[in-house]
Short mmCIF file of C-alpha atoms in Angstrom, two decimals:
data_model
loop_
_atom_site.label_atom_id
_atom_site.label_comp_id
_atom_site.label_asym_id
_atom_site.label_seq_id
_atom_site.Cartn_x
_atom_site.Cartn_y
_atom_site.Cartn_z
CA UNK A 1 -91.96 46.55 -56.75
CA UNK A 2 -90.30 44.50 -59.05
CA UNK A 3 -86.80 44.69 -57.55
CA UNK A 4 -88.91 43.08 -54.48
CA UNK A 5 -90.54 40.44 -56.61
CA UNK A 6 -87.14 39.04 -58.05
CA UNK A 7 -85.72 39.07 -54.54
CA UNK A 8 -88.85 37.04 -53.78
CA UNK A 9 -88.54 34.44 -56.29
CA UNK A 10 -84.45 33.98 -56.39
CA UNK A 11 -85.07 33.52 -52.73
CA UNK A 12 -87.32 30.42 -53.84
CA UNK A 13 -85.19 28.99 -56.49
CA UNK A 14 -81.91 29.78 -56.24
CA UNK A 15 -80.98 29.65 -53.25
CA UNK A 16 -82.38 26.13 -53.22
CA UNK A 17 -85.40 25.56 -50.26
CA UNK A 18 -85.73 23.18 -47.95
CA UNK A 19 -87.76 20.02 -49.10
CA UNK A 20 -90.16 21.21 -47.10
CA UNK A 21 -90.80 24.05 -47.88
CA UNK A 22 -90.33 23.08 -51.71
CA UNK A 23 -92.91 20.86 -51.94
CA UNK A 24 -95.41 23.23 -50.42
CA UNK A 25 -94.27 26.20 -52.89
CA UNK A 26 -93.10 24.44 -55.57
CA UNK A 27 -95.53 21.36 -56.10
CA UNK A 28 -98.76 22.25 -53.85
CA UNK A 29 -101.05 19.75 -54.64
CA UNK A 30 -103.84 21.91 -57.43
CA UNK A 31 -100.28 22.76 -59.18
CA UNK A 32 -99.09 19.47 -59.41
CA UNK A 33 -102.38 18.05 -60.81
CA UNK A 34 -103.17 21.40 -62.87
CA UNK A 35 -99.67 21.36 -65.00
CA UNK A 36 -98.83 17.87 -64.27
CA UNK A 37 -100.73 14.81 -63.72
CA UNK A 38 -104.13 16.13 -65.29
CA UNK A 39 -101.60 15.91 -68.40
CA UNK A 40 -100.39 12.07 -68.00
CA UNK A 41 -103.62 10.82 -67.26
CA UNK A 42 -105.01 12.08 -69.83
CA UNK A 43 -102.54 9.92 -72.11
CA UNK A 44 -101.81 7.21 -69.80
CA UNK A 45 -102.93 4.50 -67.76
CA UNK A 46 -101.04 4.14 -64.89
CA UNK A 47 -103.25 1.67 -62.39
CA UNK A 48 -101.39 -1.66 -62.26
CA UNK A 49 -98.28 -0.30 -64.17
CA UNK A 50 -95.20 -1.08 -62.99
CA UNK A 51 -93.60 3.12 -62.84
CA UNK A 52 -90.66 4.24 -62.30
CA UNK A 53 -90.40 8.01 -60.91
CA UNK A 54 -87.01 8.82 -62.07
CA UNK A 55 -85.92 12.21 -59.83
CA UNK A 56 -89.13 11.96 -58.23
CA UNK A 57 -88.31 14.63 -55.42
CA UNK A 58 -90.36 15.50 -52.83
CA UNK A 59 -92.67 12.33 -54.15
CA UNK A 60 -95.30 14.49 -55.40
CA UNK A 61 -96.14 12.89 -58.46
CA UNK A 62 -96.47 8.98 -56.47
CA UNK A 63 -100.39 9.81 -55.98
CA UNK A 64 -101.21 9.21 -59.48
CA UNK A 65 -99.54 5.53 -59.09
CA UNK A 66 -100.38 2.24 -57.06
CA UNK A 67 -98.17 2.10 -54.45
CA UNK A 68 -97.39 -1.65 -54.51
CA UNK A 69 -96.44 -1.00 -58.24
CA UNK A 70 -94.15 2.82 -58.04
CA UNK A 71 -90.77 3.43 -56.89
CA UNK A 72 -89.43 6.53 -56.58
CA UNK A 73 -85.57 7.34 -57.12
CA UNK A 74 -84.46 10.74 -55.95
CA UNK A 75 -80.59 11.77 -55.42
CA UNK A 76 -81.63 14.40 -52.18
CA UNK A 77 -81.78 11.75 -48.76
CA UNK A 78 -83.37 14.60 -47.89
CA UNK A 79 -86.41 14.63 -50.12
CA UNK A 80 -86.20 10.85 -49.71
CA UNK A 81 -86.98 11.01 -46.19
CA UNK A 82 -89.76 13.79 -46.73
CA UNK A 83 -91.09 11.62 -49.04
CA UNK A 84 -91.26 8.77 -47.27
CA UNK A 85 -92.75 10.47 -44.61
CA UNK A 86 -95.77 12.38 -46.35
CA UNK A 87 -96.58 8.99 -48.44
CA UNK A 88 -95.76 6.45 -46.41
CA UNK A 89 -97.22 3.26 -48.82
CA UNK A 90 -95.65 4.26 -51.85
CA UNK A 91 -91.39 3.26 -52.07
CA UNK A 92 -88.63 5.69 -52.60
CA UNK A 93 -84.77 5.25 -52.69
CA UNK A 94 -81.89 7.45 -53.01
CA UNK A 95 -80.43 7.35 -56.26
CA UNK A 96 -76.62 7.05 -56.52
CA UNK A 97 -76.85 9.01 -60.08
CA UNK A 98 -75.49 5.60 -61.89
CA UNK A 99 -77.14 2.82 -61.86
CA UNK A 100 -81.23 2.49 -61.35
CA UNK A 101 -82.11 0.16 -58.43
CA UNK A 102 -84.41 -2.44 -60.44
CA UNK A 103 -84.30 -5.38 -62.53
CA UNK A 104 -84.36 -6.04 -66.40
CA UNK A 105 -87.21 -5.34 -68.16
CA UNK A 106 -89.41 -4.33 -65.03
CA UNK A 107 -90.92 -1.28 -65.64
CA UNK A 108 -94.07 -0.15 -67.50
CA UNK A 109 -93.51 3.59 -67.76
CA UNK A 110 -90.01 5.55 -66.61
CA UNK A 111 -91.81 9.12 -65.44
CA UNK A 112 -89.48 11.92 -65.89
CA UNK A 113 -90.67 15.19 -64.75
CA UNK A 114 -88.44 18.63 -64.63
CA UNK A 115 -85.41 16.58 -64.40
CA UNK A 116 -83.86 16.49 -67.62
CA UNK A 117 -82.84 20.32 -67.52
CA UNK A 118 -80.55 19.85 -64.35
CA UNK A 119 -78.53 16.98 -66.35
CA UNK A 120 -76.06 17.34 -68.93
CA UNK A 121 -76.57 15.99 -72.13
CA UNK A 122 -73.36 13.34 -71.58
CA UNK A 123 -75.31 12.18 -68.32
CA UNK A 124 -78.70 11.78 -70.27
CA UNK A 125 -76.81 9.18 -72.75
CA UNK A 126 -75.88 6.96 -69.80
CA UNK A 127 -79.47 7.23 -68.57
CA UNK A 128 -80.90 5.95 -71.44
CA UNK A 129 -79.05 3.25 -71.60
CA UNK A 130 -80.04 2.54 -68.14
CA UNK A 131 -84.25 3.08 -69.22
CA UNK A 132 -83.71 0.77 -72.28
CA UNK A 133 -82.52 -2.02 -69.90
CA UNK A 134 -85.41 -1.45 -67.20
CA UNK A 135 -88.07 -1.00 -69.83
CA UNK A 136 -90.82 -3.86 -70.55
CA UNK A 137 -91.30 -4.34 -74.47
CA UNK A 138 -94.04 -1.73 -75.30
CA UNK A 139 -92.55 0.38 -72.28
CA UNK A 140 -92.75 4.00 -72.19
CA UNK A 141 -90.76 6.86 -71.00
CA UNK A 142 -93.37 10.15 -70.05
CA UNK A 143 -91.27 13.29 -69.98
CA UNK A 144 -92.61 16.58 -69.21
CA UNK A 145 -89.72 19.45 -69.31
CA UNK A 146 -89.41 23.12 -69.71
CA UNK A 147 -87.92 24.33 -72.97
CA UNK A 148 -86.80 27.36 -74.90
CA UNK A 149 -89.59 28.50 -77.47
CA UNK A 150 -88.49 30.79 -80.37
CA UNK A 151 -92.55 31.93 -80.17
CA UNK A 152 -92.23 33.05 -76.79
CA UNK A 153 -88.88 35.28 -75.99
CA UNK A 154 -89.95 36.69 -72.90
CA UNK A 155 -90.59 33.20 -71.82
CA UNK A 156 -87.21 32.05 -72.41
CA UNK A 157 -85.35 35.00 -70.46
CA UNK A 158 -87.67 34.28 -67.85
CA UNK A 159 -87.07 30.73 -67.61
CA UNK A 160 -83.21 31.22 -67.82
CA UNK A 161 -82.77 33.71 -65.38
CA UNK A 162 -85.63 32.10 -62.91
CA UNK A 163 -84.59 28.29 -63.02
CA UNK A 164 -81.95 26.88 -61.40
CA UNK A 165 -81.44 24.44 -64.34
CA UNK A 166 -78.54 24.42 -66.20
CA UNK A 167 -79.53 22.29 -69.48
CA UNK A 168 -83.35 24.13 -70.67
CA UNK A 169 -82.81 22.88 -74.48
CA UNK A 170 -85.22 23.72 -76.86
CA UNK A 171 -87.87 20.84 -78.55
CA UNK A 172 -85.23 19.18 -81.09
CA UNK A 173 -82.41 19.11 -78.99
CA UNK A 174 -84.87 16.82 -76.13
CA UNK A 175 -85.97 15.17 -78.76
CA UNK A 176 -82.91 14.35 -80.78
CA UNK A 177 -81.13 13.28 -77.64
CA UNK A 178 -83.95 10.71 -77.25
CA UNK A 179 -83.53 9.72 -80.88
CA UNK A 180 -79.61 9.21 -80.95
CA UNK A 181 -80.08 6.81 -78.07
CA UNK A 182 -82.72 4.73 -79.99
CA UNK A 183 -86.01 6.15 -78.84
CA UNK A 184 -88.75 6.50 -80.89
CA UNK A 185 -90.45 9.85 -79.40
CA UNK A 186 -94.11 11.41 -79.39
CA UNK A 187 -94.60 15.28 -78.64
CA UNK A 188 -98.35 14.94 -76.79
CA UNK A 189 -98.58 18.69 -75.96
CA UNK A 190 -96.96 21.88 -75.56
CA UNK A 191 -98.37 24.63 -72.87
CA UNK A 192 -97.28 27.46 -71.04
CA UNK A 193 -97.36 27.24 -67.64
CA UNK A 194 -98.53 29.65 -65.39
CA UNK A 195 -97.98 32.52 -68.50
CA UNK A 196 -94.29 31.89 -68.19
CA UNK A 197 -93.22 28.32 -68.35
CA UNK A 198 -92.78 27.09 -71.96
CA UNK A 199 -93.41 23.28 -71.39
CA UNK A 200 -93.26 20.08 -74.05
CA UNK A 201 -94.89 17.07 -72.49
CA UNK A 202 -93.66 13.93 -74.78
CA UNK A 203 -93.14 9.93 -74.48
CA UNK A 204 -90.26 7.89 -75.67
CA UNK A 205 -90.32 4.50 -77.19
CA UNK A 206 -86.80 2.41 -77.54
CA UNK A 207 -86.50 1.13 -81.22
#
């Protein structure tokens, strides 16, 4: 039974699904809201905010944003065009992994969601730099990620052999990477999702 089971799930995750099929396993709708935007709006206001959905996939996470104020920048053309299609008044872009597609001081809140643990911590740097320049003054970056838990072992393995993220860091080492680029961070909450998922849900400030 279990030998089945981890066929099951590598089949999900590893071997990478189609956006398709990825947004209706991986980010259903109760999910997303449950474990993800139940949590921002609970801390933020996000009606008439200018947001930025950096990695924003299959564009799950554009329903809790105006569409005349959200872009969405996502590397996959492919999950760009399923986004597009599936919420067709909200904006998304592919993202050429360099430089963010908007101007100067433009954006009220940078939304970074189960990104950060696909990117190295050399490409995270550069990124900063990038969400310092787009930020308004007061601006915000939200950042929910998975992380390794010394509380919660099990967890951990899980998440390491389950995920097909390369960088799951544990709280200091998000947070300290936030701080050496001249953020001024908040943890909000820490959870487990779905019994298995160690998650920290923070925001960053720039100094």
């Amino acid at each position: 039974m279990f030998r089945y089971f981890k066929e099951m799930v590598v089949s999900t995750d590893k071997m990478h699904l189609s956006p398709q099929l990825y947004h209706w396993f991986v980010r259903p709708r109760w999910f997303t809201k449950k474990y993800i935007h139940d949590h921002i709006e609970s801390h933020f206001v996000l009606d008439n905010k200018a947001v930025l959905d950096f990695g924003s996939g299959t564009g799950a996470n554009c329903s809790i944003c105006n569409p005349s104020h959200y872009l969405g920048i996502e590397p996959s053309a492919e999950r760009v065009d399923l986004s597009k299609r599936l919420y067709p008044n909200h904006n998304f872009m592919i993202f050429d992994e360099k430089r963010i597609p908007t101007h100067n001081e433009s954006v009220d809140y940078i939304i970074v969601v189960a990104v950060l643990h696909h990117i190295s911590d050399d490409q995270i740097k550069d990124y900063l730099l990038e969400f310092e320049r787009i930020l308004k003054p007061g601006g915000r970056v939200i950042v929910m990620e998975p992380y390794l838990c010394n509380k919660n072992k099990f967890n951990n393995r899980f998440m390491n052999w389950y995920d097909d993220g390369d960088y799951i860091r544990n709280e200091d080492s998000y947070l300290e990477l936030f701080q050496a680029g001249r953020f001024k961070c908040q943890v909000l909450k820490k959870f487990t999702k779905c019994f298995v998922y160690n998650e920290i849900f923070f925001s960053a400030t720039p100094n």
